[in-house]
CSV table of C-alpha atoms and ligand atoms in Angstrom, one decimal:
chain,number,residue,atom,x,y,z
A,7,MET,CA,48.3,83.8,-42.1
A,8,PRO,CA,46.2,84.6,-45.2
A,9,ASP,CA,44.2,81.6,-46.0
A,10,ASP,CA,41.8,82.8,-48.7
A,11,HIS,CA,43.8,82.3,-51.9
A,12,SER,CA,41.3,79.9,-53.4
A,13,LYS,CA,37.8,80.1,-54.5
A,14,PRO,CA,35.2,78.4,-52.3
A,15,PRO,CA,34.9,74.6,-52.7
A,16,HIS,CA,33.3,73.6,-55.9
A,17,ALA,CA,29.9,72.2,-56.0
A,18,THR,CA,30.1,68.8,-57.7
A,19,ASP,CA,26.4,67.8,-57.9
A,20,GLY,CA,25.4,66.3,-61.2
A,21,GLN,CA,28.8,66.5,-62.8
A,22,GLY,CA,30.7,63.7,-64.4
A,23,PHE,CA,32.9,61.2,-62.5
A,24,ALA,CA,36.2,62.6,-63.7
A,25,THR,CA,35.1,66.1,-62.7
A,26,ARG,CA,34.0,65.0,-59.3
A,27,VAL,CA,37.2,63.1,-58.4
A,28,THR,CA,39.2,66.0,-59.5
A,29,HIS,CA,37.4,68.5,-57.3
A,30,VAL,CA,36.0,66.5,-54.4
A,31,SER,CA,37.5,67.2,-50.9
A,32,ARG,CA,39.9,69.8,-52.2
A,33,PRO,CA,41.1,72.3,-49.5
A,34,SER,CA,39.3,75.7,-49.5
A,35,VAL,CA,41.2,77.2,-46.6
A,36,ARG,CA,44.0,76.1,-44.3
A,37,SER,CA,46.1,74.9,-47.1
A,38,HIS,CA,47.7,78.3,-47.7
A,39,GLY,CA,46.7,78.4,-51.3
A,40,PHE,CA,48.2,75.1,-52.3
A,41,VAL,CA,46.2,72.8,-54.6
A,42,ASN,CA,46.4,69.8,-52.2
A,43,HIS,CA,45.8,69.2,-48.5
A,44,GLY,CA,48.8,68.9,-46.2
A,45,VAL,CA,49.5,65.7,-44.3
A,46,HIS,CA,48.2,66.2,-40.8
A,47,ARG,CA,49.9,63.9,-38.4
A,48,GLY,CA,48.8,63.9,-34.8
A,49,SER,CA,47.8,62.1,-31.6
A,50,THR,CA,47.0,64.8,-29.1
A,51,VAL,CA,44.3,67.3,-30.0
A,52,LEU,CA,44.6,70.5,-27.8
A,53,TYR,CA,41.7,72.5,-26.4
A,54,PRO,CA,41.6,76.1,-25.2
A,55,SER,CA,40.2,75.2,-21.8
A,56,CYS,CA,39.0,72.3,-19.6
A,57,ALA,CA,35.5,73.5,-20.2
A,58,ALA,CA,36.0,73.2,-24.0
A,59,ARG,CA,37.5,69.7,-23.6
A,60,GLY,CA,34.5,68.8,-21.4
A,61,THR,CA,32.1,69.3,-24.3
A,62,ILE,CA,33.7,66.7,-26.4
A,63,ASN,CA,31.9,63.4,-26.7
A,64,ASP,CA,34.2,60.8,-28.2
A,65,ALA,CA,31.3,58.4,-28.7
A,66,SER,CA,29.1,60.7,-30.7
A,67,PHE,CA,31.3,60.2,-33.8
A,68,ASP,CA,30.4,63.7,-35.1
A,69,LYS,CA,31.6,64.3,-38.6
A,70,HIS,CA,35.0,66.0,-38.8
A,71,ALA,CA,35.2,66.2,-35.0
A,72,LEU,CA,38.8,66.6,-33.8
A,73,THR,CA,38.9,64.7,-30.6
A,74,TYR,CA,42.0,62.5,-30.6
A,75,GLY,CA,44.3,61.2,-33.3
A,76,THR,CA,42.6,57.8,-33.5
A,77,ALA,CA,39.3,59.5,-34.6
A,78,GLY,CA,41.2,60.9,-37.6
A,79,GLY,CA,42.3,64.4,-38.6
A,80,PRO,CA,41.9,66.6,-41.6
A,81,THR,CA,43.7,64.3,-44.1
A,82,HIS,CA,41.5,61.4,-43.1
A,83,PHE,CA,38.4,63.5,-43.3
A,84,ALA,CA,39.2,64.7,-46.8
A,85,LEU,CA,39.6,61.1,-48.0
A,86,GLU,CA,36.5,59.9,-46.2
A,87,ASP,CA,34.4,62.6,-47.8
A,88,ALA,CA,35.9,61.8,-51.2
A,89,ILE,CA,35.2,58.1,-50.9
A,90,ALA,CA,31.7,58.7,-49.7
A,91,GLU,CA,31.2,60.8,-52.9
A,92,VAL,CA,32.7,58.0,-55.1
A,93,GLU,CA,30.4,55.4,-53.5
A,94,GLY,CA,27.3,57.5,-53.4
A,95,GLY,CA,27.0,57.2,-49.6
A,96,THR,CA,26.8,59.7,-46.8
A,97,ARG,CA,29.7,58.8,-44.5
A,98,CYS,CA,32.9,56.8,-44.7
A,99,MET,CA,35.4,55.4,-42.3
A,100,ILE,CA,39.0,54.8,-43.4
A,101,VAL,CA,40.8,51.8,-41.9
A,102,GLY,CA,44.4,50.5,-42.4
A,103,THR,CA,43.7,47.8,-45.0
A,104,GLY,CA,40.9,46.5,-47.3
A,105,LEU,CA,40.7,43.4,-45.2
A,106,ALA,CA,40.1,45.5,-42.1
A,107,ALA,CA,37.3,47.2,-44.0
A,108,CYS,CA,35.8,43.7,-44.6
A,109,ALA,CA,36.3,42.6,-40.9
A,110,VAL,CA,35.0,45.7,-39.1
A,111,PRO,CA,31.4,45.7,-40.4
A,112,LEU,CA,31.1,41.9,-40.0
A,113,LEU,CA,32.1,42.3,-36.3
A,114,ALA,CA,29.9,45.3,-35.9
A,115,TYR,CA,26.7,43.5,-36.8
A,116,LEU,CA,27.4,40.0,-35.6
A,117,LYS,CA,27.6,38.6,-32.1
A,118,ALA,CA,27.6,35.1,-30.5
A,119,GLY,CA,24.6,33.1,-31.6
A,120,ASP,CA,24.1,35.0,-34.9
A,121,HIS,CA,24.2,33.6,-38.4
A,122,CYS,CA,25.8,35.1,-41.4
A,123,LEU,CA,25.5,34.4,-45.1
A,124,ILE,CA,28.7,34.7,-47.2
A,125,PRO,CA,29.0,34.1,-51.0
A,126,ASP,CA,31.2,31.0,-51.8
A,127,THR,CA,33.2,33.3,-54.1
A,128,VAL,CA,34.3,35.7,-51.3
A,129,TYR,CA,37.8,37.2,-51.1
A,130,SER,CA,39.5,34.3,-49.3
A,131,PRO,CA,40.9,36.2,-46.3
A,132,THR,CA,37.3,37.2,-45.4
A,133,ARG,CA,36.5,33.5,-45.5
A,134,ARG,CA,39.4,32.8,-43.1
A,135,LEU,CA,38.0,35.4,-40.7
A,136,ALA,CA,34.5,33.8,-40.8
A,137,ASP,CA,35.9,30.2,-40.4
A,138,GLY,CA,38.4,31.3,-37.7
A,139,MET,CA,37.6,34.0,-35.2
A,140,MET,CA,33.9,34.4,-36.1
A,141,ALA,CA,33.3,30.7,-35.7
A,142,GLY,CA,35.3,30.7,-32.5
A,143,TRP,CA,33.0,33.3,-31.1
A,144,GLY,CA,29.9,31.4,-31.9
A,145,ILE,CA,28.9,33.1,-35.1
A,146,GLU,CA,27.8,30.6,-37.7
A,147,THR,CA,28.4,31.2,-41.4
A,148,THR,CA,26.6,29.5,-44.3
A,149,TYR,CA,28.3,29.9,-47.7
A,150,TYR,CA,25.9,30.3,-50.6
A,151,ASP,CA,26.1,30.1,-54.4
A,152,PRO,CA,26.7,33.8,-55.4
A,153,THR,CA,24.2,33.4,-58.3
A,154,ILE,CA,21.4,32.4,-56.0
A,155,ASP,CA,18.0,34.0,-56.6
A,156,ALA,CA,15.6,35.5,-54.1
A,157,GLU,CA,13.8,32.3,-53.5
A,158,GLY,CA,17.0,30.4,-52.9
A,159,LEU,CA,18.2,33.0,-50.5
A,160,ARG,CA,14.9,33.0,-48.6
A,161,ALA,CA,15.4,29.3,-47.9
A,162,LEU,CA,18.8,30.0,-46.4
A,163,MET,CA,17.7,32.8,-44.1
A,164,ARG,CA,17.2,31.9,-40.4
A,165,PRO,CA,15.6,33.8,-37.6
A,166,ASN,CA,19.1,34.7,-36.3
A,167,THR,CA,20.6,35.7,-39.7
A,168,LYS,CA,21.9,39.2,-39.1
A,169,VAL,CA,24.2,39.7,-42.1
A,170,LEU,CA,24.0,39.0,-45.8
A,171,TYR,CA,27.6,39.5,-47.1
A,172,THR,CA,28.0,40.1,-50.8
A,173,GLU,CA,30.8,40.5,-53.3
A,174,SER,CA,30.1,41.0,-57.0
A,175,PRO,CA,31.8,39.9,-59.1
A,176,GLY,CA,33.2,37.0,-57.1
A,177,SER,CA,36.8,36.6,-56.3
A,178,HIS,CA,38.7,34.8,-59.1
A,179,THR,CA,35.6,33.4,-60.8
A,180,PHE,CA,33.7,36.7,-61.5
A,181,GLU,CA,30.1,35.6,-60.9
A,182,LEU,CA,27.8,38.5,-60.5
A,183,GLN,CA,25.1,38.9,-57.8
A,184,ASP,CA,21.6,40.3,-58.2
A,185,ILE,CA,22.0,42.5,-55.1
A,186,ASP,CA,18.6,44.2,-55.5
A,187,ALA,CA,16.8,41.0,-55.3
A,188,LEU,CA,18.9,39.6,-52.5
A,189,ALA,CA,18.8,42.8,-50.4
A,190,GLU,CA,15.1,42.8,-50.5
A,191,VAL,CA,15.0,39.3,-48.9
A,192,ALA,CA,17.6,40.2,-46.4
A,193,HIS,CA,15.9,43.4,-45.3
A,194,ALA,CA,12.6,41.7,-45.0
A,195,ALA,CA,14.2,39.4,-42.5
A,196,GLY,CA,15.9,42.3,-40.6
A,197,ALA,CA,19.5,41.5,-41.8
A,198,LYS,CA,22.1,44.0,-43.0
A,199,VAL,CA,23.5,43.8,-46.5
A,200,LEU,CA,27.3,44.2,-46.7
A,201,MET,CA,29.1,44.4,-50.0
A,202,ASP,CA,32.7,44.3,-51.0
A,203,ASN,CA,32.6,46.7,-53.9
A,204,THR,CA,36.3,46.8,-54.7
A,205,TRP,CA,35.9,45.5,-58.3
A,206,GLY,CA,32.9,47.8,-59.1
A,207,ILE,CA,34.5,50.9,-57.6
A,208,HIS,CA,32.3,53.7,-58.9
A,209,HIS,CA,30.9,51.6,-61.8
A,210,TYR,CA,28.6,50.0,-59.3
A,211,GLN,CA,26.7,52.3,-57.0
A,212,PRO,CA,25.9,50.1,-54.0
A,213,PHE,CA,23.4,52.3,-52.2
A,214,GLN,CA,21.1,52.3,-55.3
A,215,HIS,CA,20.8,48.6,-55.0
A,216,GLY,CA,19.9,48.1,-51.4
A,217,VAL,CA,23.4,47.8,-49.9
A,218,ASP,CA,23.8,49.1,-46.3
A,219,VAL,CA,27.6,49.0,-46.0
A,220,SER,CA,30.0,49.2,-48.9
A,221,ILE,CA,33.6,48.1,-48.6
A,222,GLN,CA,36.5,49.1,-50.7
A,223,ALA,CA,40.1,48.0,-50.7
A,224,LEU,CA,41.5,51.5,-51.6
A,225,THR,CA,44.8,49.5,-52.0
A,226,LYS,CA,43.6,48.8,-55.5
A,227,TYR,CA,42.6,51.5,-58.1
A,228,VAL,CA,42.2,54.4,-55.7
A,229,GLY,CA,45.8,54.0,-54.5
A,230,GLY,CA,46.6,53.0,-58.0
A,231,HIS,CA,50.4,52.7,-57.7
A,232,SER,CA,50.9,49.5,-55.6
A,233,ASP,CA,52.4,51.6,-52.8
A,234,VAL,CA,49.7,51.9,-50.2
A,235,LEU,CA,47.4,49.6,-48.2
A,236,LEU,CA,44.1,51.1,-47.1
A,237,GLY,CA,40.4,50.3,-46.8
A,238,SER,CA,37.1,52.2,-46.6
A,239,ILE,CA,33.7,51.4,-45.1
A,240,THR,CA,30.9,53.6,-46.5
A,241,VAL,CA,27.3,53.8,-45.2
A,242,ASN,CA,24.3,55.8,-46.1
A,243,ASN,CA,22.9,56.9,-42.7
A,244,ASP,CA,24.1,57.9,-39.3
A,245,GLU,CA,22.8,54.8,-37.5
A,246,ASP,CA,25.0,52.5,-39.6
A,247,PHE,CA,27.9,54.9,-39.2
A,248,HIS,CA,27.6,54.6,-35.4
A,249,ALA,CA,27.6,50.9,-35.6
A,250,ILE,CA,30.7,50.8,-37.8
A,251,ALA,CA,32.5,53.5,-35.9
A,252,ALA,CA,31.8,51.9,-32.6
A,253,ALA,CA,33.3,48.6,-33.8
A,254,GLY,CA,36.2,50.1,-35.7
A,255,ARG,CA,37.3,52.7,-33.3
A,256,TYR,CA,36.8,50.6,-30.2
A,257,MET,CA,39.0,47.9,-31.7
A,258,GLY,CA,41.6,50.6,-32.4
A,259,HIS,CA,41.4,50.6,-36.2
A,260,TYR,CA,43.3,53.6,-37.7
A,261,ALA,CA,45.1,54.5,-40.9
A,262,SER,CA,48.2,56.6,-41.4
A,263,PRO,CA,47.5,60.1,-42.7
A,264,ASP,CA,50.5,59.7,-45.1
A,265,ASP,CA,48.6,56.7,-46.6
A,266,CYS,CA,45.4,58.7,-46.8
A,267,TRP,CA,47.3,61.4,-48.6
A,268,LEU,CA,48.6,58.9,-51.1
A,269,ALA,CA,45.1,57.6,-51.7
A,270,LEU,CA,43.8,61.2,-52.3
A,271,ARG,CA,46.7,61.7,-54.7
A,272,GLY,CA,45.7,58.4,-56.5
A,273,LEU,CA,42.1,59.4,-56.6
A,274,ARG,CA,42.8,62.5,-58.6
A,275,THR,CA,43.9,60.5,-61.6
A,276,MET,CA,41.7,57.5,-61.0
A,277,ALA,CA,39.0,58.3,-63.6
A,278,VAL,CA,41.5,58.5,-66.4
A,279,ARG,CA,43.4,55.4,-65.3
A,280,LEU,CA,40.2,53.4,-65.0
A,281,LYS,CA,38.9,54.5,-68.4
A,282,HIS,CA,42.1,53.5,-70.0
A,283,GLN,CA,42.4,50.2,-68.1
A,284,GLU,CA,38.8,49.3,-68.7
A,285,GLN,CA,39.4,49.6,-72.5
A,286,ALA,CA,42.8,47.9,-72.4
A,287,GLY,CA,41.4,45.1,-70.2
A,288,LEU,CA,38.6,44.5,-72.6
A,289,GLU,CA,40.9,44.5,-75.6
A,290,VAL,CA,43.2,41.9,-74.0
A,291,ALA,CA,40.2,39.8,-72.8
A,292,ARG,CA,38.7,39.8,-76.3
A,293,TRP,CA,42.0,38.9,-77.8
A,294,PHE,CA,42.2,35.9,-75.4
A,295,GLU,CA,38.8,34.8,-76.6
A,296,GLY,CA,40.1,34.4,-80.1
A,297,ARG,CA,43.0,32.2,-79.1
A,298,PRO,CA,42.8,28.4,-79.5
A,299,GLU,CA,44.6,27.8,-76.2
A,300,VAL,CA,41.8,29.4,-74.3
A,301,LEU,CA,38.6,27.7,-73.1
A,302,ARG,CA,36.9,30.8,-71.8
A,303,VAL,CA,37.4,34.2,-70.5
A,304,LEU,CA,35.9,35.3,-67.1
A,305,HIS,CA,35.0,38.9,-67.7
A,306,PRO,CA,31.5,40.2,-66.7
A,307,ALA,CA,31.6,42.9,-69.5
A,308,LEU,CA,32.0,40.3,-72.3
A,309,PRO,CA,28.8,39.1,-74.1
A,310,SER,CA,30.1,35.5,-73.4
A,311,HIS,CA,29.8,36.0,-69.7
A,312,PRO,CA,26.6,34.1,-68.5
A,313,GLN,CA,25.4,37.1,-66.5
A,314,ASN,CA,26.3,39.8,-69.1
A,315,ALA,CA,22.7,41.0,-69.0
A,316,LEU,CA,22.9,41.6,-65.3
A,317,PHE,CA,26.3,43.4,-65.8
A,318,LYS,CA,24.7,45.7,-68.3
A,319,ARG,CA,21.7,46.4,-66.0
A,320,ASP,CA,23.8,47.2,-62.9
A,321,PHE,CA,27.3,48.4,-63.9
A,322,THR,CA,28.3,51.5,-65.8
A,323,GLY,CA,31.7,50.0,-66.7
A,324,ALA,CA,34.4,47.5,-65.7
A,325,CYS,CA,37.8,47.5,-64.2
A,326,SER,CA,40.8,45.6,-65.7
A,327,LEU,CA,40.8,42.5,-63.6
A,328,PHE,CA,39.5,39.2,-65.2
A,329,GLY,CA,40.2,35.5,-65.5
A,330,VAL,CA,41.4,33.3,-68.3
A,331,VAL,CA,40.6,29.6,-68.3
A,332,PHE,CA,42.9,27.6,-70.5
A,333,GLN,CA,42.0,24.4,-72.4
A,334,PRO,CA,42.0,21.4,-70.1
A,335,ARG,CA,44.5,19.7,-72.4
A,336,TYR,CA,47.2,21.9,-70.7
A,337,SER,CA,48.5,21.2,-67.3
A,338,THR,CA,48.8,23.8,-64.5
A,339,ALA,CA,52.6,23.4,-64.9
A,340,GLN,CA,52.5,24.2,-68.6
A,341,ILE,CA,50.4,27.4,-67.9
A,342,ASP,CA,52.7,28.3,-65.0
A,343,ALA,CA,55.6,28.1,-67.4
A,344,VAL,CA,53.9,30.5,-69.8
A,345,VAL,CA,53.3,33.0,-66.9
A,346,ASP,CA,56.9,32.6,-65.7
A,347,GLY,CA,58.0,33.6,-69.2
A,348,LEU,CA,56.0,36.8,-69.5
A,349,LYS,CA,58.2,39.8,-69.5
A,350,LEU,CA,55.7,42.6,-68.8
A,351,PHE,CA,53.5,40.9,-66.2
A,352,GLY,CA,54.5,40.6,-62.6
A,353,ILE,CA,53.5,37.5,-60.7
A,354,GLY,CA,51.7,38.6,-57.6
A,355,ALA,CA,48.6,39.3,-55.6
A,356,SER,CA,46.6,42.6,-55.4
A,357,TRP,CA,45.7,44.7,-58.4
A,358,GLY,CA,44.6,48.2,-59.5
A,359,GLY,CA,48.1,49.5,-59.9
A,360,PHE,CA,49.7,51.0,-63.0
A,361,GLU,CA,51.5,47.7,-63.8
A,362,SER,CA,50.1,44.5,-65.3
A,363,LEU,CA,50.0,41.3,-63.3
A,364,ALA,CA,49.3,37.6,-63.9
A,365,LEU,CA,48.4,35.2,-61.1
A,366,PRO,CA,47.7,31.5,-61.5
A,367,THR,CA,44.6,30.9,-59.5
A,368,THR,CA,43.7,27.3,-60.2
A,369,ASN,CA,44.8,26.1,-56.8
A,370,TYR,CA,43.8,29.2,-54.8
A,371,VAL,CA,40.1,29.0,-55.4
A,372,SER,CA,38.5,27.7,-52.2
A,373,ARG,CA,34.8,26.7,-52.6
A,374,THR,CA,32.5,24.7,-50.3
A,375,ALA,CA,29.0,25.5,-51.6
A,376,THR,CA,29.8,25.3,-55.3
A,377,SER,CA,32.4,23.5,-57.3
A,378,ALA,CA,35.7,25.1,-58.4
A,379,ASP,CA,36.0,22.2,-60.9
A,380,ARG,CA,33.5,23.9,-63.0
A,381,LEU,CA,36.2,26.3,-64.2
A,382,GLY,CA,37.2,23.5,-66.6
A,383,GLY,CA,40.9,24.1,-67.0
A,384,PRO,CA,44.0,25.9,-65.6
A,385,THR,CA,43.1,29.4,-64.7
A,386,VAL,CA,45.1,32.7,-64.6
A,387,ARG,CA,43.9,36.0,-63.3
A,388,PHE,CA,45.1,39.0,-65.3
A,389,HIS,CA,45.3,42.6,-64.2
A,390,ILE,CA,45.9,45.0,-67.1
A,391,GLY,CA,48.0,48.1,-66.3
A,392,LEU,CA,48.9,51.2,-68.1
A,393,GLU,CA,51.4,49.7,-70.6
A,394,ASP,CA,50.7,49.9,-74.3
A,395,THR,CA,48.2,47.2,-75.0
A,396,ALA,CA,49.9,46.0,-78.1
A,397,ASP,CA,53.0,45.3,-76.1
A,398,LEU,CA,51.0,43.3,-73.5
A,399,ILE,CA,49.3,41.2,-76.2
A,400,ALA,CA,52.6,40.6,-78.0
A,401,ASP,CA,54.1,39.4,-74.7
A,402,ILE,CA,51.3,37.0,-74.0
A,403,ALA,CA,51.2,35.8,-77.6
A,404,ALA,CA,54.9,34.9,-77.4
A,405,GLY,CA,54.1,32.8,-74.3
A,406,LEU,CA,51.1,31.0,-75.8
A,407,ASP,CA,53.1,30.2,-78.9
A,408,THR,CA,55.4,28.0,-76.8
A,409,LEU,CA,52.4,25.7,-75.9
A,410,PRO,CA,51.8,22.6,-78.0
A,411,ARG,CA,48.6,22.8,-80.1
B,13,PLP,C1,42.5,43.3,-52.1
B,13,PLP,C2,41.2,43.0,-51.7
B,13,PLP,C3,40.8,43.2,-50.3
B,13,PLP,C4,41.8,43.5,-49.3
B,13,PLP,O1,42.5,44.6,-49.4
B,13,PLP,P1,43.9,44.8,-48.7
B,13,PLP,O2,44.1,46.2,-48.6
B,13,PLP,O3,44.9,44.1,-49.5
B,13,PLP,O4,43.8,44.2,-47.3
B,13,PLP,C5,39.5,42.9,-50.0
B,13,PLP,N1,38.6,42.6,-51.0
B,13,PLP,C6,38.9,42.5,-52.2
B,13,PLP,C7,37.8,42.1,-53.2
B,13,PLP,C8,40.2,42.7,-52.7
B,13,PLP,O5,40.5,42.5,-53.9
């Protein structure tokens, strides 16, 4: 069958982000001239002879090696290559959820008797893994203030500290971490630096700041349509890839090729969506700052954020997820009633889709090393979608106008 309809794959070096996500991992041959990859489903991989099968080493984790379905197929490989490009790493492994992408590297680098440092502001299911299974297996975790400096971190390092886990900005409260400074301390002590980079996506390039393993919930902006769950683990060298792959594959982690295909589809429009959502998010966040009902807005890109200088140093942009702390004179019930009354905002977890969301977070913030009370009032996390911003603002304004002054 003729396979050579298309020009060879495009070189994407040095081009802009939108150009790169439009062209990365596109099929050159084997797609019969179509723009997109097919969905390759499969368990068994067939070989022409016993001798050919004998040359396959499942444990060498060779790039794009077709060995068995669990090691992935062409649809997985296309997404893995695309995410590695977005993250600026060399190799990526796709797993079934963002949470699996958090869990696999933790379990890859930690064993009984080891110590792990996790920011107090970590995505809460990651905290549950550390406090549950990891603790049960004799892996000790210390939660640290995400805004800790190098000296503070050095004081927390122990001889058996094997992992510094990071997430910047922090879940719900949006504190930033100076990863460069922290990674230097961790590496000097022989620990790996893991980062949940879901908020930063391509606006934060983890491997330029000393991160060894970058985690993404592709469920968010890459999927972009609230219809797929998927995670990625990206690294910057073969040794780390082997560690990740050994943990992930030996535990049977896998993702459906249909979901990988949806993520590739989402990725093609992600640059445009993100650009719009960044601007829309900032517009709504700034509008909130002007409202008398609001105590403060938790958005790293705003000059009012205490670490805005660090944001400007490290990030090239923002996504559209931020927090709003209302004045303490309002009760959580009053703010819940405002959220209940919003017409354009769904109430629910997750984010990164085309639709706007509002989620009261006051009672969901679990902190042990720092105090959640410092928020100062009832808090709601907003995700700004692709609706007209003026309509979103009008919707929220109508809700806030119901509150007593
Ligand atoms: C959503 C999210 C995850 C988990 O992703 P799922 O695909 O929902 O499991 C992990 N980390 C962060 C920061 C997230 O926002």
